[in-house]
Short mmCIF file of C-alpha atoms in Angstrom, two decimals:
data_model
loop_
_atom_site.label_atom_id
_atom_site.label_comp_id
_atom_site.label_asym_id
_atom_site.label_seq_id
_atom_site.Cartn_x
_atom_site.Cartn_y
_atom_site.Cartn_z
CA MET F 1 24.46 22.04 22.25
CA GLY F 2 27.15 22.17 25.00
CA GLY F 3 27.98 19.05 26.50
CA THR F 4 24.66 17.42 25.71
CA THR F 5 24.69 14.15 23.65
CA PRO F 6 24.38 14.84 19.97
CA MET F 7 21.04 14.02 18.43
CA PRO F 8 20.91 10.89 15.93
CA GLY F 9 22.04 11.87 12.55
CA SER F 10 24.15 15.06 13.69
CA ALA F 11 27.23 15.83 11.81
CA ARG F 12 29.25 15.37 15.06
CA LEU F 13 28.16 11.78 15.27
CA GLN F 14 28.92 11.04 11.46
CA LEU F 15 32.08 12.77 10.95
CA ALA F 16 35.22 12.58 13.14
CA ASP F 17 36.53 16.02 14.32
CA SER F 18 39.85 17.26 12.88
CA VAL F 19 40.13 14.35 10.52
CA ALA F 20 41.40 15.24 6.93
CA LEU F 21 39.01 13.43 4.29
CA LEU F 22 40.70 11.99 1.11
CA ARG F 23 37.36 12.75 -0.98
CA PRO F 24 35.69 15.34 1.17
CA ASP F 25 32.69 16.02 -1.13
CA GLU F 26 31.70 12.32 -1.52
CA GLN F 27 32.32 11.37 2.09
CA VAL F 28 30.42 14.22 3.61
CA PHE F 29 27.67 13.53 1.23
CA ASP F 30 27.71 9.82 2.30
CA ALA F 31 27.94 10.92 5.92
CA MET F 32 24.77 13.12 5.39
CA LEU F 33 22.79 10.44 3.90
CA GLN F 34 23.91 8.03 6.68
CA GLY F 35 22.87 10.60 9.23
CA TRP F 36 19.48 11.25 7.63
CA GLU F 37 19.02 7.51 7.80
CA ASN F 38 19.69 7.30 11.43
CA GLN F 39 17.65 10.35 12.18
CA GLN F 40 14.66 8.72 10.47
CA LEU F 41 15.14 5.26 12.06
CA ALA F 42 15.13 7.11 15.32
CA ARG F 43 11.71 8.24 14.58
CA ASN F 44 10.71 4.62 14.11
CA LEU F 45 10.07 5.03 10.37
CA ALA F 46 10.12 1.77 8.41
CA THR F 47 13.29 0.66 6.66
CA SER F 48 11.57 0.43 3.42
CA THR F 49 10.31 3.98 3.75
CA VAL F 50 13.75 5.33 4.80
CA GLU F 51 15.27 3.52 1.85
CA LYS F 52 12.90 4.90 -0.74
CA ARG F 53 13.64 8.47 0.53
CA VAL F 54 17.24 8.07 0.32
CA ASN F 55 17.11 6.53 -3.11
CA ALA F 56 15.25 9.63 -4.23
CA VAL F 57 17.73 12.12 -2.86
CA ARG F 58 20.67 10.04 -4.60
CA ALA F 59 18.71 10.24 -7.83
CA PHE F 60 18.35 13.98 -7.62
CA THR F 61 22.23 14.18 -6.82
CA ALA F 62 23.07 12.20 -9.74
CA TYR F 63 20.86 14.12 -12.04
CA THR F 64 22.34 17.55 -10.95
CA ASN F 65 25.90 16.19 -10.52
CA THR F 66 26.17 18.52 -7.57
CA PHE F 67 26.19 18.13 -3.79
CA PRO F 68 23.60 19.31 -1.41
CA TRP F 69 25.55 22.56 -0.36
CA LEU F 70 25.41 23.64 -3.96
CA TRP F 71 21.81 22.96 -4.79
CA SER F 72 19.41 25.61 -5.87
CA PRO F 73 15.56 25.75 -6.59
CA GLN F 74 16.40 26.00 -10.24
CA LEU F 75 17.99 22.43 -10.24
CA VAL F 76 14.75 21.19 -8.64
CA ASP F 77 12.69 22.75 -11.33
CA GLU F 78 14.74 21.18 -13.94
CA TRP F 79 14.57 17.77 -12.28
CA LEU F 80 11.04 17.67 -11.84
CA GLY F 81 10.26 19.01 -15.29
CA ASP F 82 12.45 16.09 -16.76
CA LEU F 83 10.58 13.64 -14.53
CA ARG F 84 7.25 14.70 -15.76
CA SER F 85 7.90 15.43 -19.56
CA VAL F 86 10.40 12.66 -20.24
CA ARG F 87 9.59 9.79 -17.75
CA ARG F 88 5.79 10.72 -17.56
CA LEU F 89 5.53 10.17 -13.81
CA ARG F 90 2.23 10.62 -12.02
CA TYR F 91 1.36 13.55 -9.91
CA SER F 92 1.42 11.53 -6.77
CA THR F 93 4.80 10.32 -7.59
CA LEU F 94 6.15 13.59 -8.32
CA ARG F 95 4.77 14.99 -5.00
CA GLY F 96 6.65 12.08 -3.36
CA TYR F 97 9.95 12.96 -4.71
CA GLN F 98 9.34 16.70 -4.11
CA SER F 99 8.52 15.84 -0.47
CA TYR F 100 11.65 13.61 0.07
CA VAL F 101 14.17 16.24 -1.04
CA GLN F 102 12.29 18.76 1.04
CA ALA F 103 12.63 16.63 4.08
CA PHE F 104 16.39 16.00 3.22
CA CYS F 105 16.96 19.70 3.16
CA ASP F 106 14.84 20.45 6.20
CA TYR F 107 17.32 18.02 7.98
CA LEU F 108 20.32 19.50 6.70
CA THR F 109 19.40 23.09 7.47
CA ASP F 110 18.31 22.14 11.13
CA PRO F 111 20.95 23.67 13.33
CA ASN F 112 20.47 20.80 15.77
CA TYR F 113 22.41 18.67 13.30
CA SER F 114 25.07 21.20 12.63
CA TRP F 115 25.48 20.12 9.01
CA ALA F 116 25.37 23.97 7.77
CA ASP F 117 28.33 24.74 10.10
CA GLU F 118 30.23 21.64 8.95
CA CYS F 119 29.88 22.50 5.16
CA GLU F 120 30.70 26.11 5.80
CA ALA F 121 33.94 25.09 7.56
CA ARG F 122 34.97 22.59 4.78
CA PHE F 123 33.29 24.20 1.64
CA GLY F 124 32.87 27.84 2.27
CA THR F 125 28.98 27.41 1.80
CA HIS F 126 26.02 25.60 3.20
CA PRO F 127 22.92 23.74 2.17
CA VAL F 128 19.65 25.55 1.83
CA GLN F 129 16.08 24.63 1.26
CA VAL F 130 15.47 24.30 -2.46
CA VAL F 131 11.93 23.08 -2.43
CA HIS F 132 9.35 25.74 -1.92
CA GLU F 133 5.64 26.19 -2.57
CA TRP F 134 6.29 28.00 -5.92
CA ASN F 135 8.23 25.12 -7.41
CA THR F 136 6.16 22.10 -6.14
CA ALA F 137 2.73 20.72 -7.34
CA VAL F 138 -0.30 21.89 -5.47
CA HIS F 139 -2.30 19.06 -3.79
CA VAL F 140 -5.84 19.90 -5.15
CA GLN F 141 -7.47 16.42 -4.89
CA ALA F 142 -8.01 13.87 -2.11
CA ASN F 143 -6.93 11.07 -4.56
CA GLU F 144 -4.35 11.56 -7.14
CA GLY F 145 -3.73 7.90 -7.80
CA ASP F 146 -4.07 6.27 -11.38
CA PRO F 147 -7.75 7.27 -12.43
CA ARG F 148 -7.85 3.78 -14.33
CA LYS F 149 -7.81 1.92 -11.20
CA ARG F 150 -11.13 0.45 -10.21
CA ALA F 151 -13.06 -2.44 -8.63
CA LEU F 152 -13.83 -5.56 -10.40
CA THR F 153 -17.56 -5.91 -11.33
CA VAL F 154 -19.35 -8.75 -9.73
CA GLU F 155 -19.18 -10.67 -13.17
CA GLU F 156 -15.37 -10.15 -13.44
CA LEU F 157 -14.87 -11.23 -9.82
CA GLN F 158 -16.85 -14.32 -10.41
CA ALA F 159 -15.02 -15.16 -13.74
CA LEU F 160 -11.45 -14.57 -11.74
CA PHE F 161 -12.54 -16.92 -8.83
CA ASP F 162 -13.88 -19.58 -11.38
CA ARG F 163 -10.60 -19.40 -13.52
CA ALA F 164 -8.67 -19.93 -10.40
CA ASP F 165 -10.68 -23.12 -9.48
CA GLU F 166 -10.38 -24.42 -13.06
CA ARG F 167 -6.53 -24.11 -12.79
CA VAL F 168 -6.61 -26.39 -9.68
CA ALA F 169 -8.82 -28.88 -11.28
CA ARG F 170 -6.77 -28.93 -14.42
CA ILE F 171 -3.47 -29.40 -12.81
CA ARG F 172 -4.84 -32.01 -10.35
CA THR F 173 -6.44 -34.03 -13.40
CA LEU F 174 -3.08 -34.01 -15.12
CA GLY F 175 -1.60 -35.42 -12.07
CA ARG F 176 0.95 -32.69 -11.43
CA LYS F 177 2.20 -31.48 -7.99
CA GLY F 178 1.28 -28.00 -8.42
CA TRP F 179 -2.42 -28.34 -7.56
CA LEU F 180 -1.67 -27.57 -3.98
CA PRO F 181 -0.22 -24.27 -4.56
CA ALA F 182 -2.73 -23.47 -7.07
CA PHE F 183 -5.47 -24.36 -4.56
CA ARG F 184 -3.65 -22.03 -1.94
CA ASP F 185 -3.79 -19.08 -4.61
CA ALA F 186 -7.56 -19.50 -5.30
CA THR F 187 -8.32 -19.46 -1.66
CA LEU F 188 -5.94 -16.55 -0.76
CA PHE F 189 -7.72 -14.43 -3.60
CA LYS F 190 -11.10 -15.28 -2.09
CA VAL F 191 -10.09 -14.64 1.64
CA ALA F 192 -8.59 -11.20 0.49
CA TYR F 193 -11.80 -10.29 -1.17
CA GLY F 194 -14.03 -11.69 1.63
CA PHE F 195 -12.30 -9.48 4.23
CA GLY F 196 -11.13 -6.61 2.03
CA LEU F 197 -7.48 -7.20 2.78
CA ARG F 198 -4.35 -5.67 1.56
CA ARG F 199 -1.65 -7.64 0.00
CA ARG F 200 0.50 -7.65 3.00
CA GLU F 201 -2.31 -8.14 5.45
CA VAL F 202 -3.43 -11.18 3.69
CA GLN F 203 0.13 -12.48 3.14
CA MET F 204 0.96 -12.20 6.98
CA LEU F 205 -2.19 -13.98 8.25
CA ASP F 206 -1.56 -17.10 10.44
CA LEU F 207 -3.74 -19.78 11.61
CA HIS F 208 -4.45 -18.23 14.97
CA ASP F 209 -5.81 -15.04 13.42
CA PHE F 210 -9.40 -16.22 13.19
CA GLY F 211 -11.95 -16.47 15.95
CA ARG F 212 -15.51 -16.55 16.79
CA ASN F 213 -18.05 -13.79 16.65
CA PRO F 214 -20.62 -14.11 19.45
CA HIS F 215 -22.94 -12.21 17.60
CA ALA F 216 -22.63 -14.43 14.50
CA PRO F 217 -22.41 -18.14 15.69
CA GLU F 218 -23.39 -19.28 12.26
CA PHE F 219 -19.66 -18.64 11.04
CA GLY F 220 -18.24 -20.89 13.55
CA SER F 221 -14.54 -20.31 14.54
CA ARG F 222 -14.17 -18.16 11.34
CA GLY F 223 -16.36 -15.39 12.38
CA VAL F 224 -13.73 -12.76 12.74
CA CYS F 225 -10.19 -11.94 11.07
CA HIS F 226 -7.68 -10.43 13.26
CA VAL F 227 -5.26 -8.32 11.06
CA ARG F 228 -2.03 -7.94 12.69
CA TYR F 229 -0.07 -6.18 9.81
CA GLY F 230 -2.28 -3.37 8.70
CA LYS F 231 -0.89 -0.26 7.10
CA ALA F 232 1.36 1.67 9.41
CA MET F 233 1.18 5.40 9.77
CA LYS F 234 3.79 7.98 10.47
CA GLY F 235 6.23 5.62 11.87
CA SER F 236 3.93 3.66 14.00
CA PRO F 237 3.92 -0.18 14.19
CA PRO F 238 1.59 -2.16 12.08
CA LYS F 239 -2.06 -1.09 12.68
CA ARG F 240 -4.35 -3.88 14.04
CA ARG F 241 -7.79 -4.30 13.32
CA SER F 242 -10.43 -6.96 13.45
CA VAL F 243 -12.69 -7.70 10.40
CA LEU F 244 -15.95 -9.56 10.74
CA THR F 245 -17.09 -12.08 8.35
CA VAL F 246 -19.84 -10.97 6.28
CA TRP F 247 -20.56 -13.88 3.96
CA GLU F 248 -21.06 -17.50 4.80
CA TRP F 249 -18.89 -18.68 1.81
CA THR F 250 -15.79 -17.03 3.32
CA ALA F 251 -15.98 -19.14 6.47
CA GLU F 252 -16.65 -22.30 4.35
CA ILE F 253 -13.63 -21.81 2.21
CA LEU F 254 -11.45 -21.13 5.07
CA GLU F 255 -12.52 -24.20 6.96
CA GLU F 256 -11.97 -26.46 3.96
CA TRP F 257 -8.44 -25.00 3.32
CA ILE F 258 -7.26 -25.05 6.92
CA VAL F 259 -8.76 -28.55 7.77
CA ASP F 260 -8.35 -30.53 4.46
CA ILE F 261 -5.87 -28.91 2.13
CA ARG F 262 -3.29 -26.77 3.88
CA PRO F 263 -1.86 -29.61 6.05
CA ARG F 264 -0.66 -31.29 2.72
CA LEU F 265 1.33 -28.30 1.78
CA ALA F 266 2.62 -26.93 5.11
CA ARG F 267 5.65 -28.11 6.93
CA ASP F 268 5.28 -28.80 10.77
CA GLY F 269 5.49 -25.93 12.97
CA ASN F 270 4.72 -23.23 10.27
CA PRO F 271 2.06 -20.98 11.28
CA ALA F 272 1.49 -19.09 8.10
CA LEU F 273 -1.93 -19.52 6.65
CA TRP F 274 -0.57 -19.47 3.17
CA PRO F 275 2.77 -21.59 3.29
CA SER F 276 5.15 -21.55 0.35
CA GLU F 277 6.18 -24.77 -1.18
CA ARG F 278 9.68 -24.34 0.35
CA GLY F 279 8.61 -23.45 3.79
CA GLY F 280 7.74 -19.96 5.29
CA ARG F 281 4.98 -17.97 3.70
CA VAL F 282 4.17 -17.16 0.14
CA GLY F 283 5.87 -14.04 -1.23
CA LEU F 284 4.39 -10.70 -2.32
CA GLN F 285 5.67 -11.07 -5.80
CA LEU F 286 4.28 -14.36 -6.24
CA ILE F 287 0.87 -13.28 -5.08
CA ASP F 288 0.92 -10.40 -7.79
CA ALA F 289 2.31 -12.84 -10.46
CA ARG F 290 -0.45 -15.27 -9.95
CA PHE F 291 -3.29 -12.64 -9.89
CA ALA F 292 -1.97 -11.12 -13.09
CA ALA F 293 -1.61 -14.64 -14.77
CA ILE F 294 -5.20 -15.24 -14.35
CA ARG F 295 -6.38 -11.91 -15.14
CA ASP F 296 -4.46 -11.91 -18.37
CA GLU F 297 -6.01 -15.23 -19.21
CA LEU F 298 -9.35 -13.95 -18.97
CA GLY F 299 -8.44 -10.95 -21.07
CA LEU F 300 -9.48 -8.53 -18.24
CA ASP F 301 -8.41 -5.05 -18.19
CA SER F 302 -4.61 -4.82 -17.29
CA VAL F 303 -5.21 -2.02 -14.65
CA LEU F 304 -7.04 -4.46 -12.50
CA ASP F 305 -4.41 -5.60 -9.79
CA PHE F 306 -4.38 -7.49 -6.57
CA HIS F 307 -5.66 -4.40 -4.75
CA SER F 308 -8.63 -4.29 -6.84
CA LEU F 309 -10.02 -7.11 -4.69
CA ARG F 310 -9.97 -4.69 -1.85
CA ARG F 311 -11.61 -2.06 -3.91
CA SER F 312 -14.09 -4.69 -4.92
CA TYR F 313 -15.13 -5.55 -1.39
CA VAL F 314 -15.79 -1.91 -0.35
CA THR F 315 -17.68 -1.27 -3.59
CA HIS F 316 -19.84 -4.43 -3.31
CA LEU F 317 -20.79 -3.83 0.18
CA ILE F 318 -21.87 -0.29 -0.41
CA GLU F 319 -23.96 -1.36 -3.44
CA ALA F 320 -25.40 -4.14 -1.27
CA GLY F 321 -26.72 -1.39 1.24
CA TRP F 322 -24.37 -2.06 3.92
CA ASP F 323 -23.87 0.92 6.40
CA PRO F 324 -20.97 3.12 5.18
CA LEU F 325 -19.66 3.42 8.74
CA PHE F 326 -19.51 -0.31 9.11
CA VAL F 327 -17.66 -0.70 5.74
CA GLN F 328 -15.16 2.15 6.82
CA GLN F 329 -14.46 0.27 10.06
CA GLN F 330 -14.14 -3.23 8.18
CA ALA F 331 -11.61 -1.62 5.74
CA GLY F 332 -9.76 0.14 8.65
CA HIS F 333 -9.96 3.60 7.10
CA GLU F 334 -9.38 6.47 9.74
CA HIS F 335 -11.51 8.75 7.59
CA ALA F 336 -14.90 8.25 5.68
CA SER F 337 -13.30 10.25 2.80
CA THR F 338 -10.63 7.39 2.31
CA THR F 339 -13.44 4.77 1.98
CA SER F 340 -15.24 7.04 -0.50
CA ILE F 341 -12.08 6.87 -2.70
CA TYR F 342 -12.26 3.19 -2.67
CA THR F 343 -15.87 2.88 -3.54
CA CYS F 344 -16.29 2.52 -7.42
CA VAL F 345 -19.94 2.01 -7.47
CA SER F 346 -21.36 0.65 -10.79
CA SER F 347 -23.57 2.58 -13.18
CA ASP F 348 -26.27 0.00 -12.61
CA TYR F 349 -26.26 0.77 -8.90
CA ARG F 350 -26.43 4.48 -9.46
CA THR F 351 -29.19 3.90 -11.91
CA LYS F 352 -31.03 1.90 -9.38
CA THR F 353 -30.53 4.33 -6.55
CA LEU F 354 -31.83 7.25 -8.77
CA ARG F 355 -34.79 5.19 -9.95
CA HIS F 356 -35.56 4.25 -6.25
CA ALA F 357 -35.40 7.96 -5.38
CA LEU F 358 -37.53 9.04 -8.23
CA ASP F 359 -40.19 6.46 -7.60
CA LYS F 360 -40.22 7.42 -3.86
CA ALA F 361 -40.78 10.94 -4.74
CA ILE F 362 -43.56 10.24 -7.38
CA ALA F 363 -45.40 8.04 -5.00
CA GLY F 364 -45.27 10.76 -2.34
CA ALA F 365 -46.60 13.38 -4.70
CA LEU F 366 -49.52 11.02 -5.86
CA ALA F 367 -50.36 10.34 -2.21
CA ALA F 368 -50.34 13.90 -1.37
CA ASP F 369 -52.48 14.77 -4.53
CA GLY F 370 -54.99 11.97 -3.61
CA SER F 371 -55.48 13.20 -0.17
CA SER F 372 -56.12 16.70 -1.28
CA ARG F 373 -59.22 15.70 -3.20
#
């Protein structure tokens, strides 16, 4: 390293030289975690991502009751075995925990950060990589999420929207104040489905995030939705994309909400499309809670969540015959394989597709047979 500036997260930055520590084990470990946080933040990773990783490392440390310079692969085996057999964690969650501990060990053993030298000097030993291919789960499928997750059927979706509208009418008839937030929630659900948006994407929409599509003037000023808070990747800023309006009713409900209803709920100067009753914008937990409440009232499958609206959007477009590449671009998926994971085409659609192919083959065979006579 010489006289060069230490890298973010290095031991030289986290620990003062020649300073005796009162509780060396705990203080060095805390410095390691702080250094790892700084190193990840320097890579522009989201704060929530960094916090999740650090919490996983703390959980592993608490389980083993040892510090990183004493870790071994056997401790990882025991921890992962406990997570799977006792806590019944999903494969994708286990793989996440494995990757977090592995990344932390990579950081500690990288000579650029000098933690191995620091531990050798203070404790007579040093950290090693304890997560290897022989004690980690093999990634064998493109999608290892909960297999129960699915899209809503058209009937379930219509029932959900109808119940949300009924809530508005019921509260308003009773003369209660809550009909405006109920109207907001009902419209938010429809817009999330109408553009195939993720939860945060729809939450962060502002009034100016809609515009005209010159190729579809029938949608007016709601022909395109500019998503500014798309899913970030590998430390990048939120990914932007434009989603075109495909259904006329989407533009109509947006117009009604923005022009007639929203001004009664929003405070002056609030640009949020979905304002909260207290100012600002509606919270993510509230969105989930309102969706779950309506789902449970209808007695729908509990595995259906807000993200099911996005799955439904992709599925219903594919079922309606929209071009898969168009659907992929609308959803903002980098790879077509990701879109295929979201596509949960119904058995009825598959039956119709099979029937169409068989009828076409039979018709071709009969035509060929007739021409040969």
